[in-house]
PDB file of C-alpha atoms in Angstrom:
ATOM      1  CA  UNK Y   1       0.000   0.000   0.000  1.00 41.00           C
ATOM      2  CA  UNK Y   2       2.836   2.391   0.868  1.00 41.00           C
ATOM      3  CA  UNK Y   3       4.483   1.578  -2.470  1.00 40.00           C
ATOM      4  CA  UNK Y   4       1.258   2.401  -4.350  1.00 37.00           C
ATOM      5  CA  UNK Y   5       0.793   5.671  -2.450  1.00 40.00           C
ATOM      6  CA  UNK Y   6       4.337   6.698  -3.259  1.00 47.00           C
ATOM      7  CA  UNK Y   7       3.782   6.138  -6.999  1.00 40.00           C
ATOM      8  CA  UNK Y   8       0.544   8.145  -6.876  1.00 38.00           C
ATOM      9  CA  UNK Y   9       2.399  11.032  -5.195  1.00 40.00           C
ATOM     10  CA  UNK Y  10       5.127  10.927  -7.829  1.00 41.00           C
ATOM     11  CA  UNK Y  11       2.541  10.965 -10.609  1.00 39.00           C
ATOM     12  CA  UNK Y  12       0.738  13.980  -9.130  1.00 38.00           C
ATOM     13  CA  UNK Y  13       3.974  15.918  -8.682  1.00 40.00           C
ATOM     14  CA  UNK Y  14       4.983  15.158 -12.244  1.00 40.00           C
ATOM     15  CA  UNK Y  15       1.871  16.978 -13.476  1.00 40.00           C
ATOM     16  CA  UNK Y  16       2.749  20.243 -11.695  1.00 40.00           C
ATOM     17  CA  UNK Y  17       5.125  21.678 -14.262  1.00 42.00           C
ATOM     18  CA  UNK Y  18       5.939  25.172 -15.462  1.00 49.00           C
ATOM     19  CA  UNK Y  19       4.166  26.066 -18.694  1.00 56.00           C
ATOM     20  CA  UNK Y  20       5.897  27.358 -21.808  1.00 81.00           C
ATOM     21  CA  UNK Y  21       4.560  29.626 -24.536  1.00 73.00           C
ATOM     22  CA  UNK Y  22       1.754  29.016 -27.002  1.00 66.00           C
ATOM     23  CA  UNK Y  23       2.692  27.485 -30.333  1.00 70.00           C
ATOM     24  CA  UNK Y  24       2.173  30.567 -32.535  1.00 75.00           C
ATOM     25  CA  UNK Y  25       5.384  29.850 -34.481  1.00 85.00           C
ATOM     26  CA  UNK Y  26       6.086  26.887 -36.753  1.00 90.00           C
ATOM     27  CA  UNK Y  27       8.919  24.717 -35.404  1.00 97.00           C
ATOM     28  CA  UNK Y  28      10.673  21.795 -37.064  1.00 97.00           C
ATOM     29  CA  UNK Y  29      13.426  19.457 -35.907  1.00 97.00           C
ATOM     30  CA  UNK Y  30      16.767  21.090 -36.644  1.00 97.00           C
ATOM     31  CA  UNK Y  31      15.477  24.667 -36.616  1.00 98.00           C
ATOM     32  CA  UNK Y  32      17.711  27.180 -34.839  1.00 98.00           C
ATOM     33  CA  UNK Y  33      16.267  29.584 -32.268  1.00 98.00           C
ATOM     34  CA  UNK Y  34      18.156  32.867 -31.998  1.00 98.00           C
ATOM     35  CA  UNK Y  35      18.559  34.771 -28.748  1.00 98.00           C
ATOM     36  CA  UNK Y  36      15.896  37.285 -29.826  1.00 97.00           C
ATOM     37  CA  UNK Y  37      13.367  34.494 -30.397  1.00 97.00           C
ATOM     38  CA  UNK Y  38      13.706  34.362 -34.183  1.00 97.00           C
ATOM     39  CA  UNK Y  39      13.413  30.834 -35.609  1.00 97.00           C
ATOM     40  CA  UNK Y  40      15.563  29.967 -38.638  1.00 98.00           C
ATOM     41  CA  UNK Y  41      16.124  26.855 -40.681  1.00 97.00           C
ATOM     42  CA  UNK Y  42      19.717  25.674 -41.042  1.00 93.00           C
ATOM     43  CA  UNK Y  43      19.898  27.111 -44.552  1.00 95.00           C
ATOM     44  CA  UNK Y  44      18.448  30.445 -43.438  1.00 97.00           C
ATOM     45  CA  UNK Y  45      21.051  30.636 -40.697  1.00 97.00           C
ATOM     46  CA  UNK Y  46      23.844  30.372 -43.266  1.00 95.00           C
ATOM     47  CA  UNK Y  47      22.698  33.551 -44.995  1.00 95.00           C
ATOM     48  CA  UNK Y  48      21.489  35.355 -41.857  1.00 97.00           C
ATOM     49  CA  UNK Y  49      22.879  38.872 -41.539  1.00 95.00           C
ATOM     50  CA  UNK Y  50      21.217  40.062 -38.337  1.00 95.00           C
ATOM     51  CA  UNK Y  51      22.738  40.691 -34.930  1.00 96.00           C
ATOM     52  CA  UNK Y  52      21.009  37.902 -32.993  1.00 98.00           C
ATOM     53  CA  UNK Y  53      23.077  34.866 -32.020  1.00 97.00           C
ATOM     54  CA  UNK Y  54      22.158  31.165 -32.256  1.00 98.00           C
ATOM     55  CA  UNK Y  55      20.833  29.998 -28.891  1.00 98.00           C
ATOM     56  CA  UNK Y  56      19.252  26.549 -29.275  1.00 98.00           C
ATOM     57  CA  UNK Y  57      18.414  23.809 -31.768  1.00 98.00           C
ATOM     58  CA  UNK Y  58      14.928  22.271 -31.864  1.00 98.00           C
ATOM     59  CA  UNK Y  59      15.109  18.527 -31.235  1.00 98.00           C
ATOM     60  CA  UNK Y  60      11.510  17.576 -30.441  1.00 98.00           C
ATOM     61  CA  UNK Y  61       7.998  18.825 -31.189  1.00 97.00           C
ATOM     62  CA  UNK Y  62       6.312  16.074 -29.168  1.00 97.00           C
ATOM     63  CA  UNK Y  63       8.005  16.473 -25.770  1.00 98.00           C
ATOM     64  CA  UNK Y  64       9.961  13.623 -24.219  1.00 98.00           C
ATOM     65  CA  UNK Y  65       9.980  10.136 -25.671  1.00 98.00           C
ATOM     66  CA  UNK Y  66       6.589   8.405 -25.265  1.00 96.00           C
ATOM     67  CA  UNK Y  67       5.098  11.673 -23.992  1.00 96.00           C
ATOM     68  CA  UNK Y  68       3.246  12.437 -27.242  1.00 90.00           C
ATOM     69  CA  UNK Y  69       2.536  16.025 -26.280  1.00 96.00           C
ATOM     70  CA  UNK Y  70       2.885  19.181 -28.367  1.00 96.00           C
ATOM     71  CA  UNK Y  71       5.843  20.529 -26.387  1.00 98.00           C
ATOM     72  CA  UNK Y  72       8.592  22.060 -28.548  1.00 98.00           C
ATOM     73  CA  UNK Y  73      12.017  21.407 -27.024  1.00 98.00           C
ATOM     74  CA  UNK Y  74      15.352  22.950 -27.919  1.00 98.00           C
ATOM     75  CA  UNK Y  75      18.859  22.179 -26.682  1.00 98.00           C
ATOM     76  CA  UNK Y  76      21.363  24.907 -25.889  1.00 98.00           C
ATOM     77  CA  UNK Y  77      24.300  25.256 -28.261  1.00 97.00           C
ATOM     78  CA  UNK Y  78      26.882  24.792 -25.513  1.00 97.00           C
ATOM     79  CA  UNK Y  79      27.187  21.579 -23.517  1.00 98.00           C
ATOM     80  CA  UNK Y  80      29.147  21.524 -20.277  1.00 98.00           C
ATOM     81  CA  UNK Y  81      32.299  19.506 -19.893  1.00 97.00           C
ATOM     82  CA  UNK Y  82      31.943  16.429 -17.651  1.00 98.00           C
ATOM     83  CA  UNK Y  83      31.102  17.269 -14.041  1.00 98.00           C
ATOM     84  CA  UNK Y  84      29.623  15.539 -10.991  1.00 97.00           C
ATOM     85  CA  UNK Y  85      25.872  15.567 -10.501  1.00 97.00           C
ATOM     86  CA  UNK Y  86      26.167  16.334  -6.786  1.00 94.00           C
ATOM     87  CA  UNK Y  87      28.997  16.915  -4.352  1.00 83.00           C
ATOM     88  CA  UNK Y  88      29.954  13.745  -2.500  1.00 80.00           C
ATOM     89  CA  UNK Y  89      31.344  15.398   0.626  1.00 76.00           C
ATOM     90  CA  UNK Y  90      28.081  16.922   1.879  1.00 76.00           C
ATOM     91  CA  UNK Y  91      25.955  13.788   1.597  1.00 81.00           C
ATOM     92  CA  UNK Y  92      23.742  15.033  -1.250  1.00 87.00           C
ATOM     93  CA  UNK Y  93      24.789  12.027  -3.332  1.00 92.00           C
ATOM     94  CA  UNK Y  94      22.676   9.867  -1.040  1.00 92.00           C
ATOM     95  CA  UNK Y  95      19.563  12.016  -1.184  1.00 93.00           C
ATOM     96  CA  UNK Y  96      16.636  10.193  -2.777  1.00 95.00           C
ATOM     97  CA  UNK Y  97      14.578  12.665  -4.854  1.00 97.00           C
ATOM     98  CA  UNK Y  98      11.477  10.493  -5.140  1.00 97.00           C
ATOM     99  CA  UNK Y  99       9.428  13.094  -7.060  1.00 98.00           C
ATOM    100  CA  UNK Y 100      11.981  12.790  -9.887  1.00 98.00           C
ATOM    101  CA  UNK Y 101      11.793   9.005 -10.177  1.00 98.00           C
ATOM    102  CA  UNK Y 102      11.981   7.582 -13.675  1.00 97.00           C
ATOM    103  CA  UNK Y 103      12.152   3.965 -14.821  1.00 96.00           C
ATOM    104  CA  UNK Y 104      12.807   2.910 -18.404  1.00 96.00           C
ATOM    105  CA  UNK Y 105      10.901  -0.135 -19.606  1.00 94.00           C
ATOM    106  CA  UNK Y 106      12.453  -3.006 -21.572  1.00 93.00           C
ATOM    107  CA  UNK Y 107      15.422  -1.525 -23.431  1.00 97.00           C
ATOM    108  CA  UNK Y 108      16.519  -3.432 -26.502  1.00 97.00           C
ATOM    109  CA  UNK Y 109      19.382  -2.855 -28.919  1.00 97.00           C
ATOM    110  CA  UNK Y 110      18.296  -2.604 -32.547  1.00 96.00           C
ATOM    111  CA  UNK Y 111      21.225  -3.939 -34.577  1.00 96.00           C
ATOM    112  CA  UNK Y 112      20.034  -2.563 -37.908  1.00 94.00           C
ATOM    113  CA  UNK Y 113      19.595   0.948 -36.509  1.00 92.00           C
ATOM    114  CA  UNK Y 114      22.566   0.875 -34.145  1.00 94.00           C
ATOM    115  CA  UNK Y 115      20.303   2.379 -31.503  1.00 96.00           C
ATOM    116  CA  UNK Y 116      18.390   1.292 -28.390  1.00 98.00           C
ATOM    117  CA  UNK Y 117      14.615   1.240 -28.250  1.00 97.00           C
ATOM    118  CA  UNK Y 118      12.350   0.921 -25.220  1.00 96.00           C
ATOM    119  CA  UNK Y 119       8.696   0.435 -24.383  1.00 96.00           C
ATOM    120  CA  UNK Y 120       8.249   3.592 -22.345  1.00 96.00           C
ATOM    121  CA  UNK Y 121       8.975   5.319 -19.051  1.00 97.00           C
ATOM    122  CA  UNK Y 122       7.343   5.198 -15.654  1.00 96.00           C
ATOM    123  CA  UNK Y 123       7.530   8.396 -13.640  1.00 96.00           C
ATOM    124  CA  UNK Y 124       8.663  11.849 -14.696  1.00 97.00           C
ATOM    125  CA  UNK Y 125       8.780  12.668 -18.413  1.00 97.00           C
ATOM    126  CA  UNK Y 126       8.757  16.480 -18.246  1.00 98.00           C
ATOM    127  CA  UNK Y 127      11.723  17.890 -16.325  1.00 98.00           C
ATOM    128  CA  UNK Y 128      10.679  21.519 -15.936  1.00 98.00           C
ATOM    129  CA  UNK Y 129       9.846  21.072 -12.257  1.00 98.00           C
ATOM    130  CA  UNK Y 130      12.725  18.738 -11.410  1.00 98.00           C
ATOM    131  CA  UNK Y 131      14.858  21.364  -9.640  1.00 98.00           C
ATOM    132  CA  UNK Y 132      11.901  22.518  -7.542  1.00 97.00           C
ATOM    133  CA  UNK Y 133      11.400  18.860  -6.601  1.00 97.00           C
ATOM    134  CA  UNK Y 134      14.961  18.678  -5.250  1.00 97.00           C
ATOM    135  CA  UNK Y 135      14.012  21.399  -2.779  1.00 96.00           C
ATOM    136  CA  UNK Y 136      11.277  19.153  -1.376  1.00 96.00           C
ATOM    137  CA  UNK Y 137      13.956  16.788  -0.076  1.00 95.00           C
ATOM    138  CA  UNK Y 138      16.906  19.128   0.491  1.00 94.00           C
ATOM    139  CA  UNK Y 139      16.124  22.501   2.054  1.00 91.00           C
ATOM    140  CA  UNK Y 140      19.615  23.759   1.168  1.00 90.00           C
ATOM    141  CA  UNK Y 141      18.691  23.523  -2.517  1.00 91.00           C
ATOM    142  CA  UNK Y 142      16.174  26.327  -2.053  1.00 89.00           C
ATOM    143  CA  UNK Y 143      19.080  28.673  -1.356  1.00 89.00           C
ATOM    144  CA  UNK Y 144      21.228  27.879  -4.396  1.00 92.00           C
ATOM    145  CA  UNK Y 145      22.919  25.347  -6.606  1.00 95.00           C
ATOM    146  CA  UNK Y 146      26.244  24.920  -4.791  1.00 92.00           C
ATOM    147  CA  UNK Y 147      25.691  21.238  -4.006  1.00 94.00           C
ATOM    148  CA  UNK Y 148      24.315  20.396  -7.458  1.00 96.00           C
ATOM    149  CA  UNK Y 149      26.737  21.394 -10.268  1.00 97.00           C
ATOM    150  CA  UNK Y 150      24.754  19.707 -13.046  1.00 98.00           C
ATOM    151  CA  UNK Y 151      21.595  21.600 -12.129  1.00 98.00           C
ATOM    152  CA  UNK Y 152      23.632  24.785 -11.722  1.00 98.00           C
ATOM    153  CA  UNK Y 153      24.793  24.609 -15.317  1.00 98.00           C
ATOM    154  CA  UNK Y 154      21.422  23.639 -16.789  1.00 98.00           C
ATOM    155  CA  UNK Y 155      19.156  25.985 -14.816  1.00 98.00           C
ATOM    156  CA  UNK Y 156      21.432  29.033 -15.170  1.00 98.00           C
ATOM    157  CA  UNK Y 157      22.223  28.498 -18.837  1.00 98.00           C
ATOM    158  CA  UNK Y 158      20.261  31.535 -20.003  1.00 98.00           C
ATOM    159  CA  UNK Y 159      21.706  33.873 -17.386  1.00 98.00           C
ATOM    160  CA  UNK Y 160      25.289  32.729 -17.867  1.00 98.00           C
ATOM    161  CA  UNK Y 161      25.068  33.143 -21.639  1.00 98.00           C
ATOM    162  CA  UNK Y 162      23.440  36.565 -21.535  1.00 98.00           C
ATOM    163  CA  UNK Y 163      20.109  35.615 -23.127  1.00 98.00           C
ATOM    164  CA  UNK Y 164      18.154  38.665 -21.995  1.00 96.00           C
ATOM    165  CA  UNK Y 165      14.804  37.383 -23.313  1.00 97.00           C
ATOM    166  CA  UNK Y 166      15.449  33.808 -22.228  1.00 98.00           C
ATOM    167  CA  UNK Y 167      17.208  34.070 -18.878  1.00 98.00           C
ATOM    168  CA  UNK Y 168      14.826  31.725 -17.092  1.00 97.00           C
ATOM    169  CA  UNK Y 169      13.183  28.478 -18.140  1.00 98.00           C
ATOM    170  CA  UNK Y 170      16.248  26.371 -18.990  1.00 98.00           C
ATOM    171  CA  UNK Y 171      16.469  23.020 -17.243  1.00 98.00           C
ATOM    172  CA  UNK Y 172      18.084  19.610 -17.003  1.00 98.00           C
ATOM    173  CA  UNK Y 173      16.326  17.070 -19.255  1.00 98.00           C
ATOM    174  CA  UNK Y 174      14.685  13.915 -17.990  1.00 98.00           C
ATOM    175  CA  UNK Y 175      15.768  10.559 -19.396  1.00 98.00           C
ATOM    176  CA  UNK Y 176      12.739  10.671 -21.708  1.00 98.00           C
ATOM    177  CA  UNK Y 177      13.715  14.120 -23.009  1.00 98.00           C
ATOM    178  CA  UNK Y 178      17.370  13.126 -23.389  1.00 98.00           C
ATOM    179  CA  UNK Y 179      16.256  10.079 -25.362  1.00 98.00           C
ATOM    180  CA  UNK Y 180      14.496  12.380 -27.830  1.00 98.00           C
ATOM    181  CA  UNK Y 181      17.692  14.392 -28.072  1.00 98.00           C
ATOM    182  CA  UNK Y 182      19.591  11.196 -28.862  1.00 98.00           C
ATOM    183  CA  UNK Y 183      17.111  10.356 -31.638  1.00 96.00           C
ATOM    184  CA  UNK Y 184      17.166  13.834 -33.199  1.00 96.00           C
ATOM    185  CA  UNK Y 185      20.332  13.440 -35.252  1.00 93.00           C
ATOM    186  CA  UNK Y 186      21.709  16.791 -34.098  1.00 95.00           C
ATOM    187  CA  UNK Y 187      25.514  16.718 -34.564  1.00 93.00           C
ATOM    188  CA  UNK Y 188      28.295  17.591 -32.109  1.00 94.00           C
ATOM    189  CA  UNK Y 189      26.488  16.491 -28.974  1.00 97.00           C
ATOM    190  CA  UNK Y 190      28.479  15.007 -26.072  1.00 97.00           C
ATOM    191  CA  UNK Y 191      28.414  11.242 -25.692  1.00 98.00           C
ATOM    192  CA  UNK Y 192      26.840  10.728 -22.261  1.00 98.00           C
ATOM    193  CA  UNK Y 193      24.801  13.325 -20.373  1.00 98.00           C
ATOM    194  CA  UNK Y 194      23.215  13.672 -16.969  1.00 98.00           C
ATOM    195  CA  UNK Y 195      19.449  13.707 -16.658  1.00 98.00           C
ATOM    196  CA  UNK Y 196      17.161  14.931 -13.892  1.00 98.00           C
ATOM    197  CA  UNK Y 197      15.721  11.424 -13.510  1.00 98.00           C
ATOM    198  CA  UNK Y 198      16.392   9.876 -10.113  1.00 98.00           C
ATOM    199  CA  UNK Y 199      17.289   6.193 -10.305  1.00 96.00           C
ATOM    200  CA  UNK Y 200      14.658   4.030  -8.661  1.00 93.00           C
ATOM    201  CA  UNK Y 201      16.898   1.217  -7.417  1.00 87.00           C
ATOM    202  CA  UNK Y 202      19.344   3.280  -5.359  1.00 93.00           C
ATOM    203  CA  UNK Y 203      19.377   6.759  -3.849  1.00 95.00           C
ATOM    204  CA  UNK Y 204      22.920   7.488  -5.074  1.00 95.00           C
ATOM    205  CA  UNK Y 205      22.019   6.757  -8.720  1.00 97.00           C
ATOM    206  CA  UNK Y 206      20.918   9.242 -11.380  1.00 98.00           C
ATOM    207  CA  UNK Y 207      19.997   8.151 -14.888  1.00 98.00           C
ATOM    208  CA  UNK Y 208      22.325   9.136 -17.725  1.00 98.00           C
ATOM    209  CA  UNK Y 209      21.754   8.792 -21.472  1.00 98.00           C
ATOM    210  CA  UNK Y 210      24.250   7.912 -24.173  1.00 98.00           C
ATOM    211  CA  UNK Y 211      23.373  10.333 -26.977  1.00 98.00           C
ATOM    212  CA  UNK Y 212      25.191   8.223 -29.569  1.00 97.00           C
ATOM    213  CA  UNK Y 213      22.872   5.221 -29.226  1.00 98.00           C
ATOM    214  CA  UNK Y 214      20.072   6.222 -26.830  1.00 98.00           C
ATOM    215  CA  UNK Y 215      21.029   3.824 -24.041  1.00 98.00           C
ATOM    216  CA  UNK Y 216      19.644   4.789 -20.624  1.00 98.00           C
ATOM    217  CA  UNK Y 217      21.939   3.670 -17.835  1.00 97.00           C
ATOM    218  CA  UNK Y 218      22.697   4.291 -14.170  1.00 97.00           C
ATOM    219  CA  UNK Y 219      25.335   6.785 -13.095  1.00 97.00           C
ATOM    220  CA  UNK Y 220      26.613   7.286  -9.562  1.00 96.00           C
ATOM    221  CA  UNK Y 221      26.009  10.915  -8.643  1.00 97.00           C
ATOM    222  CA  UNK Y 222      29.681  11.578  -7.876  1.00 95.00           C
ATOM    223  CA  UNK Y 223      30.778  10.440 -11.354  1.00 97.00           C
ATOM    224  CA  UNK Y 224      31.394  12.957 -14.137  1.00 98.00           C
ATOM    225  CA  UNK Y 225      29.248  13.322 -17.257  1.00 98.00           C
ATOM    226  CA  UNK Y 226      28.422  16.195 -19.594  1.00 98.00           C
ATOM    227  CA  UNK Y 227      25.392  18.463 -19.170  1.00 98.00           C
ATOM    228  CA  UNK Y 228      22.982  19.733 -21.813  1.00 98.00           C
ATOM    229  CA  UNK Y 229      20.463  22.448 -20.991  1.00 98.00           C
ATOM    230  CA  UNK Y 230      17.090  22.417 -22.728  1.00 98.00           C
ATOM    231  CA  UNK Y 231      14.186  24.836 -23.093  1.00 98.00           C
ATOM    232  CA  UNK Y 232      10.485  24.398 -23.797  1.00 98.00           C
ATOM    233  CA  UNK Y 233       9.635  26.993 -26.465  1.00 98.00           C
ATOM    234  CA  UNK Y 234       5.963  26.156 -26.961  1.00 97.00           C
ATOM    235  CA  UNK Y 235       3.238  23.623 -26.227  1.00 94.00           C
TER     236      UNK Y 235
END
């Protein structure tokens, strides 16, 4: 009974996410969003003569994998070099963020495609509220990102890159969202990235995704992996 109640709580929390804008612009996979909000195709970017700078690349128009929503997701141009998810010394590695639970169902390697497939995810698909969820279990997180370097990079991506119109709203993708990034075909992505998905089997495990083949695996929180920051541009 306690197990069932916990899953119900996780499901309810996963529904309480931050909304993004209305879809009044046409978006396609591979489109480039400039820091003034302009959306360009790759070919348009080559001949672009304006002052705005490339900010993100659209990698999904249906949200995270198996979400089947209308959320338009873009990934920031700059990925962080490998870093720890949390600091080991202060005990945050062993903090179980149950509201961020995610479980991948039945992964299978597709030889012909050179890529993993799966039958879905249980738990959090949309990561926009994942940092707020950390604060439910660690009161120190409400005061800053010091203990959580991966979140620090992802959540502050807009501020640190001077995106005046897009300072807030960037976040660390869930495993489902990172899987969509892996399937997008966008070049020059890092190999393995952190996600905001808490591993279900152990409190010191966070899910990571190999962007070269889509494999979802477990990563100890004091290990080092790259970080991509994503943004929901419309839904």
